């Protein structure tokens, strides 16, 4: 911003002329037309928006109603799209119908139908009509909720939804944004209802599980850097950084490795036991070996539901070691975290009382569409310390009394994602969501039984939730061929 001594200009900047009082009609016109910036022929009018919006809803509903009639994967080759589109952007606006015709002609042939009933690749991609409608409302409102002042409802709904979901999953109260000690029944595995410790808990929605893991790692890194600086003031940050080590299992998602690349720390991929679970002794041995080399362990990422076979690390064992060694323990439950809303799967979170932060993606397995990654942290100040910058132009008069969620992640701008949680949870109710999870798990058991009846196949790992990991008996090449076909 350029300093300007011209008092007239300052005056104009601070007190814009109130044209509303002079000419209410003109002002109203210009306000109501902010989505029609040009007032030229090609602008979509409000009436056209209503019409095309309804057509779009029909288009989506038809697509989802008849999706089973399509092939799951497209039959196009890489580079198929470029020759179908003009080289340059159109100089003049084009009719809406032409755009939609081109969706059918050029885009739909290149779509992999993730919502298809026969789509079984990767991981489930959550979706539901309430969630789609919430996305529409979020787009329509067009807000950017980086601070409380930038949109109070966006900032306030988010922790309320993460509190709801945290209670639904019986997360320890140390994670719940409103900390009213109603998080869990006293007999549940992680219940810390008696805890009188100060609660600095916080929760936020981020764009992906990868982002949650990175934020956790950066928070842990800053915390360790600070404590090491205090212990040894002559040591420079660069020296400490070069010695930091994080730990995860060989089966952890690649996003842990990516986070370590970005955070510029060393990573150890540890072996797992016969249930594909990372155990305390393996972690402990590696930590001790690293410490003997003068390295500084600082972060462990356990997984609740690994990507390849949905196995579960032993958080109780890992947690005790992390507590003793003062390491940050993060748990990545991107897919399987959703199962914690069912009583019978709560045992999977045994040991969560030791956990510093946890993430799960309702956009994988709770009927919400991408993106919607939930991140809970025991010590929100550790995150804020690592991520916070505070330029003057973003401060507001409620800064002291409110939370600005821009301090909780990498991006400044934030979408109104919590609407998806609100719409979806309210539409299905916790009961409906539990039924959805249970049905997936039931179907997985049916499928596992079919595999077990067939001599050609074998199951790898335990079938606990909705994922069945299986292979053809014999050489890996056979299974690779099956996968490709
Ligand atoms: N963690 C686990 C266990 C996953 O299965 C996945 C994706 O499949 C991820 C992390 C990455 O998720 P995202 O795409 O939200 O970064």
CSV table of C-alpha atoms and ligand atoms in Angstrom, one decimal:
chain,number,residue,atom,x,y,z
A,1,UNK,CA,0.0,0.0,0.0
A,2,UNK,CA,1.4,3.5,-0.9
A,3,UNK,CA,1.4,6.1,1.8
A,4,UNK,CA,-0.6,9.1,0.6
A,5,UNK,CA,-0.7,12.5,2.3
A,6,UNK,CA,-3.6,13.7,0.3
A,7,UNK,CA,-6.2,14.2,3.0
A,8,UNK,CA,-9.0,14.2,0.4
A,9,UNK,CA,-8.0,10.8,-0.9
A,10,UNK,CA,-7.8,9.4,2.7
A,11,UNK,CA,-11.2,10.8,3.4
A,12,UNK,CA,-12.6,9.1,0.4
A,13,UNK,CA,-10.9,5.8,1.3
A,14,UNK,CA,-12.3,5.9,4.9
A,15,UNK,CA,-15.7,7.2,4.1
A,16,UNK,CA,-16.9,6.1,0.7
A,17,UNK,CA,-19.7,8.3,-0.6
A,18,UNK,CA,-23.0,6.8,0.5
A,19,UNK,CA,-24.7,6.7,-2.9
A,20,UNK,CA,-27.4,4.5,-1.4
A,21,UNK,CA,-29.1,7.5,0.2
A,22,UNK,CA,-28.8,9.5,-3.0
A,23,UNK,CA,-30.0,7.0,-5.5
A,24,UNK,CA,-31.3,3.8,-3.8
A,25,UNK,CA,-32.5,2.3,-7.1
A,26,UNK,CA,-29.1,2.6,-8.8
A,27,UNK,CA,-27.3,1.3,-5.8
A,28,UNK,CA,-29.6,-1.7,-5.5
A,29,UNK,CA,-29.1,-2.5,-9.1
A,30,UNK,CA,-25.4,-2.5,-8.9
A,31,UNK,CA,-25.4,-4.5,-5.6
A,32,UNK,CA,-27.7,-7.1,-7.0
A,33,UNK,CA,-25.6,-7.5,-10.1
A,34,UNK,CA,-22.3,-8.2,-8.6
A,35,UNK,CA,-22.4,-11.7,-10.3
A,36,UNK,CA,-23.1,-9.9,-13.6
A,37,UNK,CA,-20.1,-7.7,-13.9
A,38,UNK,CA,-20.4,-6.7,-17.5
A,39,UNK,CA,-24.1,-6.0,-18.1
A,40,UNK,CA,-23.5,-7.1,-21.6
A,41,UNK,CA,-25.5,-9.6,-23.5
A,42,UNK,CA,-23.5,-12.6,-22.5
A,43,UNK,CA,-23.9,-12.1,-18.8
A,44,UNK,CA,-26.1,-14.8,-17.2
A,45,UNK,CA,-29.1,-13.0,-15.7
A,46,UNK,CA,-30.6,-14.0,-12.4
A,47,UNK,CA,-33.5,-15.5,-14.2
A,48,UNK,CA,-31.2,-17.5,-16.5
A,49,UNK,CA,-29.3,-18.6,-13.4
A,50,UNK,CA,-32.5,-19.9,-11.8
A,51,UNK,CA,-33.3,-21.8,-15.0
A,52,UNK,CA,-29.9,-23.3,-15.7
A,53,UNK,CA,-29.4,-24.0,-12.0
A,54,UNK,CA,-32.5,-26.2,-12.1
A,55,UNK,CA,-31.3,-27.8,-15.3
A,56,UNK,CA,-27.9,-28.5,-13.7
A,57,UNK,CA,-29.6,-30.2,-10.7
A,58,UNK,CA,-31.5,-32.3,-13.2
A,59,UNK,CA,-28.3,-33.1,-15.1
A,60,UNK,CA,-26.6,-34.3,-11.8
A,61,UNK,CA,-29.7,-36.2,-10.7
A,62,UNK,CA,-29.9,-37.9,-14.1
A,63,UNK,CA,-26.2,-38.7,-14.1
A,64,UNK,CA,-26.4,-40.3,-10.6
A,65,UNK,CA,-29.6,-42.1,-11.3
A,66,UNK,CA,-28.3,-43.7,-14.5
A,67,UNK,CA,-24.6,-44.0,-13.6
A,68,UNK,CA,-24.8,-47.8,-13.4
A,69,UNK,CA,-25.4,-47.9,-17.2
A,70,UNK,CA,-22.0,-46.4,-17.9
A,71,UNK,CA,-18.6,-48.0,-18.1
A,72,UNK,CA,-16.7,-47.3,-14.9
A,73,UNK,CA,-13.5,-46.2,-16.6
A,74,UNK,CA,-13.3,-44.0,-19.7
A,75,UNK,CA,-11.9,-45.3,-23.0
A,76,UNK,CA,-9.7,-42.3,-23.8
A,77,UNK,CA,-6.0,-42.1,-24.2
A,78,UNK,CA,-3.7,-39.4,-22.6
A,79,UNK,CA,-4.0,-36.1,-24.5
A,80,UNK,CA,-7.5,-36.9,-25.8
A,81,UNK,CA,-9.0,-33.5,-24.7
A,82,UNK,CA,-6.7,-30.9,-26.3
A,83,UNK,CA,-7.7,-31.6,-29.9
A,84,UNK,CA,-11.4,-31.3,-28.9
A,85,UNK,CA,-11.1,-27.8,-27.6
A,86,UNK,CA,-10.1,-24.5,-29.2
A,87,UNK,CA,-6.5,-23.4,-28.7
A,88,UNK,CA,-7.5,-20.0,-27.4
A,89,UNK,CA,-10.2,-18.8,-25.0
A,90,UNK,CA,-13.3,-17.4,-26.7
A,91,UNK,CA,-13.1,-13.6,-27.1
A,92,UNK,CA,-16.9,-13.2,-26.7
A,93,UNK,CA,-19.1,-15.0,-24.2
A,94,UNK,CA,-20.7,-18.2,-25.6
A,95,UNK,CA,-24.3,-19.4,-25.1
A,96,UNK,CA,-24.8,-21.6,-22.0
A,97,UNK,CA,-26.3,-24.5,-24.1
A,98,UNK,CA,-23.1,-24.7,-26.1
A,99,UNK,CA,-21.1,-25.0,-23.0
A,100,UNK,CA,-23.3,-27.8,-21.6
A,101,UNK,CA,-23.2,-29.6,-25.0
A,102,UNK,CA,-19.5,-29.6,-24.8
A,103,UNK,CA,-19.6,-31.1,-21.3
A,104,UNK,CA,-21.4,-34.1,-22.9
A,105,UNK,CA,-19.1,-34.1,-25.9
A,106,UNK,CA,-15.7,-33.6,-24.4
A,107,UNK,CA,-15.8,-34.0,-20.6
A,108,UNK,CA,-18.1,-36.9,-19.9
A,109,UNK,CA,-16.1,-39.3,-22.2
A,110,UNK,CA,-13.0,-38.6,-20.0
A,111,UNK,CA,-14.7,-39.1,-16.6
A,112,UNK,CA,-13.8,-42.0,-14.3
A,113,UNK,CA,-17.1,-42.7,-12.5
A,114,UNK,CA,-16.1,-42.8,-8.9
A,115,UNK,CA,-19.8,-42.9,-7.8
A,116,UNK,CA,-20.5,-46.0,-10.0
A,117,UNK,CA,-21.7,-49.0,-8.0
A,118,UNK,CA,-18.9,-51.1,-9.6
A,119,UNK,CA,-16.2,-48.6,-8.8
A,120,UNK,CA,-13.9,-50.4,-6.3
A,121,UNK,CA,-10.6,-48.7,-6.9
A,122,UNK,CA,-8.4,-46.7,-4.4
A,123,UNK,CA,-10.8,-45.8,-1.5
A,124,UNK,CA,-14.4,-44.7,-1.3
A,125,UNK,CA,-15.2,-41.2,-2.5
A,126,UNK,CA,-18.0,-40.0,-0.3
A,127,UNK,CA,-20.9,-38.2,-1.8
A,128,UNK,CA,-24.6,-37.6,-1.1
A,129,UNK,CA,-27.3,-35.1,-2.2
A,130,UNK,CA,-27.2,-33.1,1.1
A,131,UNK,CA,-23.5,-32.7,0.7
A,132,UNK,CA,-23.8,-31.6,-2.9
A,133,UNK,CA,-26.4,-29.1,-1.9
A,134,UNK,CA,-24.1,-27.8,0.9
A,135,UNK,CA,-21.4,-27.3,-1.7
A,136,UNK,CA,-23.8,-25.3,-3.8
A,137,UNK,CA,-24.7,-23.1,-1.0
A,138,UNK,CA,-21.0,-22.6,-0.1
A,139,UNK,CA,-20.4,-21.6,-3.8
A,140,UNK,CA,-23.4,-19.4,-3.9
A,141,UNK,CA,-22.4,-17.5,-0.7
A,142,UNK,CA,-19.0,-17.1,-2.2
A,143,UNK,CA,-17.3,-16.2,1.0
A,144,UNK,CA,-13.7,-16.5,2.0
A,145,UNK,CA,-13.6,-17.3,5.7
A,146,UNK,CA,-10.0,-16.7,6.7
A,147,UNK,CA,-10.9,-14.8,9.9
A,148,UNK,CA,-13.9,-14.5,12.2
A,149,UNK,CA,-14.6,-11.0,10.8
A,150,UNK,CA,-14.3,-12.4,7.2
A,151,UNK,CA,-17.3,-14.5,7.9
A,152,UNK,CA,-18.4,-15.2,11.5
A,153,UNK,CA,-20.8,-18.1,10.7
A,154,UNK,CA,-18.1,-19.9,8.7
A,155,UNK,CA,-15.6,-19.6,11.5
A,156,UNK,CA,-18.1,-20.5,14.2
A,157,UNK,CA,-19.9,-23.5,12.5
A,158,UNK,CA,-16.6,-25.3,11.9
A,159,UNK,CA,-15.6,-26.0,15.5
A,160,UNK,CA,-19.2,-26.8,16.4
A,161,UNK,CA,-19.3,-29.5,13.6
A,162,UNK,CA,-15.9,-30.9,14.7
A,163,UNK,CA,-17.2,-31.0,18.2
A,164,UNK,CA,-20.3,-32.9,17.0
A,165,UNK,CA,-18.2,-35.3,15.0
A,166,UNK,CA,-15.6,-35.7,17.8
A,167,UNK,CA,-18.4,-36.7,20.2
A,168,UNK,CA,-19.9,-39.0,17.6
A,169,UNK,CA,-16.5,-40.8,17.5
A,170,UNK,CA,-16.0,-40.6,21.3
A,171,UNK,CA,-12.7,-38.8,20.9
A,172,UNK,CA,-11.1,-38.0,24.1
A,173,UNK,CA,-12.3,-34.7,25.5
A,174,UNK,CA,-8.8,-33.2,25.1
A,175,UNK,CA,-9.6,-33.0,21.4
A,176,UNK,CA,-13.1,-31.5,21.6
A,177,UNK,CA,-13.3,-27.8,20.8
A,178,UNK,CA,-15.9,-27.1,23.5
A,179,UNK,CA,-14.5,-29.4,26.1
A,180,UNK,CA,-17.7,-30.0,28.1
A,181,UNK,CA,-16.6,-33.5,29.2
A,182,UNK,CA,-19.5,-35.1,27.3
A,183,UNK,CA,-17.2,-36.7,24.7
A,184,UNK,CA,-17.5,-40.3,25.8
A,185,UNK,CA,-19.1,-42.7,28.2
A,186,UNK,CA,-16.8,-43.3,31.2
A,187,UNK,CA,-16.2,-46.9,30.2
A,188,UNK,CA,-15.0,-46.1,26.6
A,189,UNK,CA,-11.3,-46.8,25.9
A,190,UNK,CA,-10.0,-43.3,25.7
A,191,UNK,CA,-12.3,-41.6,28.1
A,192,UNK,CA,-10.5,-38.9,30.0
A,193,UNK,CA,-13.6,-37.4,31.6
A,194,UNK,CA,-11.9,-37.1,34.9
A,195,UNK,CA,-9.0,-35.2,33.5
A,196,UNK,CA,-8.6,-31.8,35.2
A,197,UNK,CA,-5.8,-30.8,32.9
A,198,UNK,CA,-6.1,-27.5,31.1
A,199,UNK,CA,-7.7,-28.0,27.8
A,200,UNK,CA,-6.1,-26.3,24.8
A,201,UNK,CA,-7.9,-28.4,22.3
A,202,UNK,CA,-8.7,-27.3,18.9
A,203,UNK,CA,-10.1,-28.6,15.6
A,204,UNK,CA,-10.2,-27.4,12.1
A,205,UNK,CA,-11.2,-28.5,8.6
A,206,UNK,CA,-8.4,-28.7,6.1
A,207,UNK,CA,-8.3,-29.6,2.4
A,208,UNK,CA,-6.8,-33.1,2.7
A,209,UNK,CA,-5.4,-35.7,5.0
A,210,UNK,CA,-2.0,-34.9,3.6
A,211,UNK,CA,-2.4,-31.3,4.7
A,212,UNK,CA,-3.5,-32.5,8.2
A,213,UNK,CA,-0.4,-34.7,8.5
A,214,UNK,CA,1.9,-31.9,7.3
A,215,UNK,CA,0.4,-29.4,9.8
A,216,UNK,CA,0.8,-31.9,12.6
A,217,UNK,CA,4.4,-32.5,11.6
A,218,UNK,CA,5.2,-28.7,11.3
A,219,UNK,CA,3.6,-28.1,14.8
A,220,UNK,CA,5.7,-30.9,16.3
A,221,UNK,CA,8.8,-29.6,14.5
A,222,UNK,CA,8.4,-26.1,15.9
A,223,UNK,CA,7.8,-27.5,19.4
A,224,UNK,CA,10.9,-29.6,19.3
A,225,UNK,CA,13.0,-26.7,17.9
A,226,UNK,CA,11.8,-24.5,20.7
A,227,UNK,CA,12.6,-27.0,23.4
A,228,UNK,CA,16.0,-27.9,22.0
A,229,UNK,CA,16.9,-24.1,21.7
A,230,UNK,CA,16.1,-23.7,25.4
A,231,UNK,CA,18.2,-26.8,26.3
A,232,UNK,CA,21.1,-25.7,24.2
A,233,UNK,CA,21.0,-22.0,23.3
A,234,UNK,CA,24.3,-22.3,21.3
A,235,UNK,CA,22.7,-24.7,18.8
A,236,UNK,CA,21.4,-23.1,15.7
A,237,UNK,CA,18.0,-24.0,14.2
A,238,UNK,CA,19.7,-25.4,11.1
A,239,UNK,CA,21.8,-27.8,13.2
A,240,UNK,CA,18.7,-29.0,15.1
A,241,UNK,CA,16.7,-29.4,11.9
A,242,UNK,CA,19.3,-31.6,10.3
A,243,UNK,CA,19.0,-34.0,13.3
A,244,UNK,CA,15.2,-34.3,13.5
A,245,UNK,CA,13.7,-37.7,12.7
A,246,UNK,CA,10.1,-38.8,12.3
A,247,UNK,CA,8.8,-42.4,12.4
A,248,UNK,CA,6.0,-44.2,10.6
A,249,UNK,CA,5.3,-47.7,9.4
A,250,UNK,CA,6.1,-49.1,6.0
A,251,UNK,CA,2.4,-49.2,5.3
A,252,UNK,CA,1.7,-45.5,6.2
A,253,UNK,CA,0.3,-43.4,3.4
A,254,UNK,CA,2.9,-41.6,1.2
A,255,UNK,CA,1.6,-38.3,2.5
A,256,UNK,CA,3.7,-38.9,5.6
A,257,UNK,CA,6.8,-39.1,3.5
A,258,UNK,CA,5.8,-36.0,1.5
A,259,UNK,CA,5.3,-34.1,4.8
A,260,UNK,CA,8.8,-35.1,5.8
A,261,UNK,CA,10.1,-33.8,2.5
A,262,UNK,CA,8.4,-30.5,2.9
A,263,UNK,CA,9.5,-30.2,6.6
A,264,UNK,CA,13.0,-31.2,5.7
A,265,UNK,CA,13.3,-33.9,8.3
A,266,UNK,CA,14.5,-37.5,8.1
A,267,UNK,CA,12.0,-40.3,8.1
A,268,UNK,CA,12.1,-43.9,9.2
A,269,UNK,CA,9.7,-46.4,7.6
A,270,UNK,CA,9.4,-49.1,10.3
A,271,UNK,CA,8.5,-52.8,9.8
A,272,UNK,CA,5.1,-54.1,11.0
A,273,UNK,CA,4.1,-57.3,12.7
A,274,UNK,CA,2.1,-60.2,11.3
A,275,UNK,CA,-1.1,-58.1,11.5
A,276,UNK,CA,0.6,-55.3,9.6
A,277,UNK,CA,0.6,-53.2,12.7
A,278,UNK,CA,3.4,-51.0,13.9
A,279,UNK,CA,4.4,-52.0,17.4
A,280,UNK,CA,6.1,-50.2,20.3
A,281,UNK,CA,9.2,-52.3,20.5
A,282,UNK,CA,10.1,-51.7,16.8
A,283,UNK,CA,9.7,-48.0,17.3
A,284,UNK,CA,11.6,-48.0,20.5
A,285,UNK,CA,14.6,-49.8,19.0
A,286,UNK,CA,14.8,-47.4,16.1
A,287,UNK,CA,14.5,-44.4,18.4
A,288,UNK,CA,17.3,-45.6,20.7
A,289,UNK,CA,19.6,-46.4,17.7
A,290,UNK,CA,18.9,-42.9,16.3
A,291,UNK,CA,19.6,-41.2,19.7
A,292,UNK,CA,22.9,-43.0,19.9
A,293,UNK,CA,23.8,-41.4,16.5
A,294,UNK,CA,23.1,-38.0,18.0
A,295,UNK,CA,19.8,-37.6,16.1
A,296,UNK,CA,16.7,-36.0,17.6
A,297,UNK,CA,13.4,-38.0,17.3
A,298,UNK,CA,10.4,-35.7,17.3
A,299,UNK,CA,7.3,-37.1,15.6
A,300,UNK,CA,5.5,-40.4,15.1
A,301,UNK,CA,2.7,-40.9,12.6
A,302,UNK,CA,0.5,-44.0,13.4
A,303,UNK,CA,-2.2,-45.2,11.1
A,304,UNK,CA,-5.8,-46.1,11.9
A,305,UNK,CA,-6.6,-48.1,8.8
A,306,UNK,CA,-3.7,-48.3,6.4
A,307,UNK,CA,-4.3,-47.6,2.7
A,308,UNK,CA,-3.1,-50.9,1.4
A,309,UNK,CA,-4.8,-53.4,3.8
A,310,UNK,CA,-6.6,-51.3,6.5
A,311,UNK,CA,-4.4,-52.5,9.3
A,312,UNK,CA,-4.1,-50.6,12.6
A,313,UNK,CA,-1.0,-49.6,14.5
A,314,UNK,CA,-0.8,-50.2,18.2
A,315,UNK,CA,-1.4,-46.7,19.6
A,316,UNK,CA,-1.2,-47.8,23.2
A,317,UNK,CA,2.4,-49.1,22.8
A,318,UNK,CA,3.4,-46.3,20.5
A,319,UNK,CA,1.8,-43.7,22.8
A,320,UNK,CA,3.7,-44.9,25.9
A,321,UNK,CA,7.0,-44.5,24.1
A,322,UNK,CA,6.1,-41.1,22.7
A,323,UNK,CA,5.2,-39.9,26.2
A,324,UNK,CA,8.5,-41.2,27.6
A,325,UNK,CA,10.5,-39.7,24.7
A,326,UNK,CA,8.5,-36.5,24.4
A,327,UNK,CA,7.5,-37.1,20.8
A,328,UNK,CA,4.4,-35.9,19.1
A,329,UNK,CA,2.1,-38.8,18.2
A,330,UNK,CA,-0.2,-38.1,15.3
A,331,UNK,CA,-2.8,-40.7,14.1
A,332,UNK,CA,-3.9,-40.7,10.4
A,333,UNK,CA,-7.4,-42.2,10.2
A,334,UNK,CA,-8.2,-40.8,6.8
A,335,UNK,CA,-10.5,-43.6,5.9
A,336,UNK,CA,-11.1,-45.8,9.0
A,337,UNK,CA,-11.7,-42.9,11.4
A,338,UNK,CA,-15.3,-42.8,10.3
A,339,UNK,CA,-15.9,-46.2,11.8
A,340,UNK,CA,-15.4,-44.8,15.3
A,341,UNK,CA,-19.0,-43.5,15.2
A,342,UNK,CA,-20.0,-47.1,15.8
A,343,UNK,CA,-19.6,-48.5,19.3
A,344,UNK,CA,-18.3,-51.8,18.1
A,345,UNK,CA,-15.3,-50.2,16.4
A,346,UNK,CA,-14.3,-47.8,19.2
A,347,UNK,CA,-11.7,-50.4,20.4
A,348,UNK,CA,-9.7,-49.4,17.3
A,349,UNK,CA,-8.9,-46.1,19.0
A,350,UNK,CA,-7.5,-47.7,22.1
A,351,UNK,CA,-4.5,-45.6,23.2
A,352,UNK,CA,-5.9,-42.3,21.9
A,353,UNK,CA,-5.3,-40.8,25.3
A,354,UNK,CA,-1.6,-40.6,24.3
A,355,UNK,CA,-2.3,-39.0,20.9
A,356,UNK,CA,-1.5,-35.4,20.2
A,357,UNK,CA,-3.4,-35.0,17.0
A,358,UNK,CA,-5.8,-37.0,14.7
A,359,UNK,CA,-7.3,-36.7,11.3
A,360,UNK,CA,-10.1,-38.3,9.4
A,361,UNK,CA,-11.7,-37.6,6.0
A,362,UNK,CA,-15.5,-37.6,6.0
A,363,UNK,CA,-15.1,-37.2,2.3
A,364,UNK,CA,-13.9,-40.8,2.2
A,365,UNK,CA,-16.4,-42.7,4.3
A,366,UNK,CA,-19.0,-40.4,5.7
A,367,UNK,CA,-21.1,-39.4,2.7
A,368,UNK,CA,-19.5,-36.0,2.2
A,369,UNK,CA,-17.9,-35.0,-1.0
A,370,UNK,CA,-14.3,-33.9,-1.4
A,371,UNK,CA,-12.9,-31.8,0.3
A,372,UNK,CA,-13.5,-32.3,4.0
A,373,UNK,CA,-10.6,-33.4,6.2
A,374,UNK,CA,-11.0,-33.1,9.9
A,375,UNK,CA,-8.1,-32.4,12.2
A,376,UNK,CA,-8.2,-32.4,16.0
A,377,UNK,CA,-5.3,-31.3,18.1
A,378,UNK,CA,-4.7,-31.5,21.8
A,379,UNK,CA,-2.6,-28.3,21.9
A,380,UNK,CA,-3.9,-25.8,19.4
A,381,UNK,CA,-1.2,-23.3,20.4
A,382,UNK,CA,1.4,-25.7,19.1
A,383,UNK,CA,-0.2,-25.4,15.7
A,384,UNK,CA,-0.8,-21.7,15.9
A,385,UNK,CA,2.9,-21.2,16.9
A,386,UNK,CA,4.0,-23.0,13.8
A,387,UNK,CA,1.6,-21.5,11.3
A,388,UNK,CA,0.8,-18.0,12.5
A,389,UNK,CA,1.7,-14.8,10.8
A,390,UNK,CA,-0.3,-11.7,11.6
A,391,UNK,CA,-0.2,-8.8,9.1
A,392,UNK,CA,-2.0,-5.7,10.1
A,393,UNK,CA,-4.5,-5.8,7.2
A,394,UNK,CA,-6.0,-9.1,8.5
A,395,UNK,CA,-6.5,-8.0,12.1
A,396,UNK,CA,-10.0,-7.0,13.2
A,397,UNK,CA,-11.7,-5.6,16.3
A,398,UNK,CA,-12.7,-9.1,17.6
A,399,UNK,CA,-9.2,-10.6,17.2
A,400,UNK,CA,-8.8,-11.1,20.9
A,401,UNK,CA,-12.1,-12.7,21.5
A,402,UNK,CA,-12.4,-14.9,18.4
A,403,UNK,CA,-10.5,-17.6,16.5
A,404,UNK,CA,-9.0,-16.9,13.1
A,405,UNK,CA,-8.8,-20.2,11.4
A,406,UNK,CA,-6.1,-19.0,8.9
A,407,UNK,CA,-3.6,-19.7,11.7
A,408,UNK,CA,-4.4,-23.4,11.5
A,409,UNK,CA,-3.3,-24.3,8.1
A,410,UNK,CA,-1.2,-23.3,5.0
A,411,UNK,CA,-3.8,-21.4,3.0
A,412,UNK,CA,-5.1,-18.0,4.0
A,413,UNK,CA,-8.4,-18.3,2.2
A,414,UNK,CA,-10.9,-20.9,3.5
A,415,UNK,CA,-14.1,-22.4,2.0
A,416,UNK,CA,-17.3,-22.8,4.0
A,417,UNK,CA,-16.6,-26.6,4.2
A,418,UNK,CA,-18.5,-27.1,7.5
A,419,UNK,CA,-21.8,-26.7,5.7
A,420,UNK,CA,-21.2,-30.2,4.3
A,421,UNK,CA,-20.9,-31.7,7.8
A,422,UNK,CA,-23.9,-29.8,9.0
A,423,UNK,CA,-26.2,-30.7,6.1
A,424,UNK,CA,-25.1,-34.3,5.9
A,425,UNK,CA,-25.1,-35.1,9.6
A,426,UNK,CA,-28.5,-33.5,10.0
A,427,UNK,CA,-30.0,-35.2,7.0
A,428,UNK,CA,-28.9,-38.7,7.9
A,429,UNK,CA,-28.7,-38.4,11.7
A,430,UNK,CA,-25.9,-40.3,13.5
A,431,UNK,CA,-28.1,-43.4,13.2
A,432,UNK,CA,-28.2,-43.1,9.4
A,433,UNK,CA,-24.4,-42.6,9.2
A,434,UNK,CA,-23.8,-45.6,11.5
A,435,UNK,CA,-26.1,-47.7,9.3
A,436,UNK,CA,-24.0,-46.7,6.2
A,437,UNK,CA,-20.7,-47.7,7.9
A,438,UNK,CA,-22.2,-51.0,9.2
A,439,UNK,CA,-23.5,-51.8,5.8
A,440,UNK,CA,-20.1,-51.4,4.1
A,441,UNK,CA,-18.6,-53.6,6.8
A,442,UNK,CA,-21.2,-56.2,6.3
A,443,UNK,CA,-20.7,-56.3,2.6
A,444,UNK,CA,-16.9,-56.6,3.1
A,445,UNK,CA,-17.6,-59.7,5.2
A,446,UNK,CA,-19.8,-61.1,2.4
A,447,UNK,CA,-17.1,-60.5,-0.1
A,448,UNK,CA,-14.4,-62.0,2.1
A,449,UNK,CA,-16.5,-65.2,2.5
A,450,UNK,CA,-16.7,-65.5,-1.3
A,451,UNK,CA,-12.9,-65.1,-1.6
A,452,UNK,CA,-12.4,-67.7,1.1
A,453,UNK,CA,-14.6,-70.2,-0.8
A,454,UNK,CA,-12.5,-69.8,-3.9
A,455,UNK,CA,-9.3,-71.8,-4.0
A,456,UNK,CA,-7.6,-69.4,-6.4
A,457,UNK,CA,-7.5,-66.5,-4.0
A,458,UNK,CA,-6.3,-65.6,-0.5
A,459,UNK,CA,-7.0,-62.7,1.8
A,460,UNK,CA,-4.1,-60.6,3.1
A,461,UNK,CA,-4.5,-59.1,6.5
A,462,UNK,CA,-7.6,-59.0,8.7
A,463,UNK,CA,-11.0,-57.9,7.3
A,464,UNK,CA,-12.0,-55.4,10.0
A,465,UNK,CA,-13.9,-52.7,8.2
A,466,UNK,CA,-15.0,-52.1,4.6
A,467,UNK,CA,-11.8,-53.1,2.8
A,468,UNK,CA,-10.9,-56.6,1.7
A,469,UNK,CA,-7.3,-57.0,0.6
A,470,UNK,CA,-6.9,-60.1,-1.5
A,471,UNK,CA,-4.5,-61.7,-4.0
A,472,UNK,CA,-4.2,-64.6,-6.4
A,473,UNK,CA,-2.3,-67.4,-4.8
A,474,UNK,CA,1.2,-67.9,-6.4
A,475,UNK,CA,3.5,-65.3,-7.9
A,476,UNK,CA,2.8,-61.5,-7.5
A,477,UNK,CA,2.9,-61.2,-11.3
A,478,UNK,CA,-0.5,-62.9,-11.4
A,479,UNK,CA,-2.1,-60.5,-9.1
A,480,UNK,CA,-0.5,-57.6,-11.0
A,481,UNK,CA,-2.1,-58.9,-14.2
A,482,UNK,CA,-5.4,-59.2,-12.5
A,483,UNK,CA,-5.1,-55.6,-11.1
A,484,UNK,CA,-4.3,-54.2,-14.5
A,485,UNK,CA,-7.2,-55.9,-16.2
B,1,LIG,N1,-3.9,-41.4,4.7
B,1,LIG,C1,-4.5,-42.5,4.3
B,1,LIG,C2,-4.6,-43.7,5.3
B,1,LIG,C3,-5.1,-42.6,3.1
B,1,LIG,O1,-5.7,-43.8,2.7
B,1,LIG,C4,-5.1,-41.5,2.2
B,1,LIG,C5,-5.7,-41.6,0.9
B,1,LIG,O2,-6.1,-42.6,0.4
B,1,LIG,C6,-4.4,-40.4,2.6
B,1,LIG,C7,-3.9,-40.3,3.9
B,1,LIG,C8,-4.3,-39.2,1.7
B,1,LIG,O3,-5.5,-38.5,1.7
B,1,LIG,P1,-5.7,-37.1,1.0
B,1,LIG,O4,-6.0,-37.3,-0.4
B,1,LIG,O5,-6.9,-36.5,1.7
B,1,LIG,O6,-4.5,-36.3,1.3
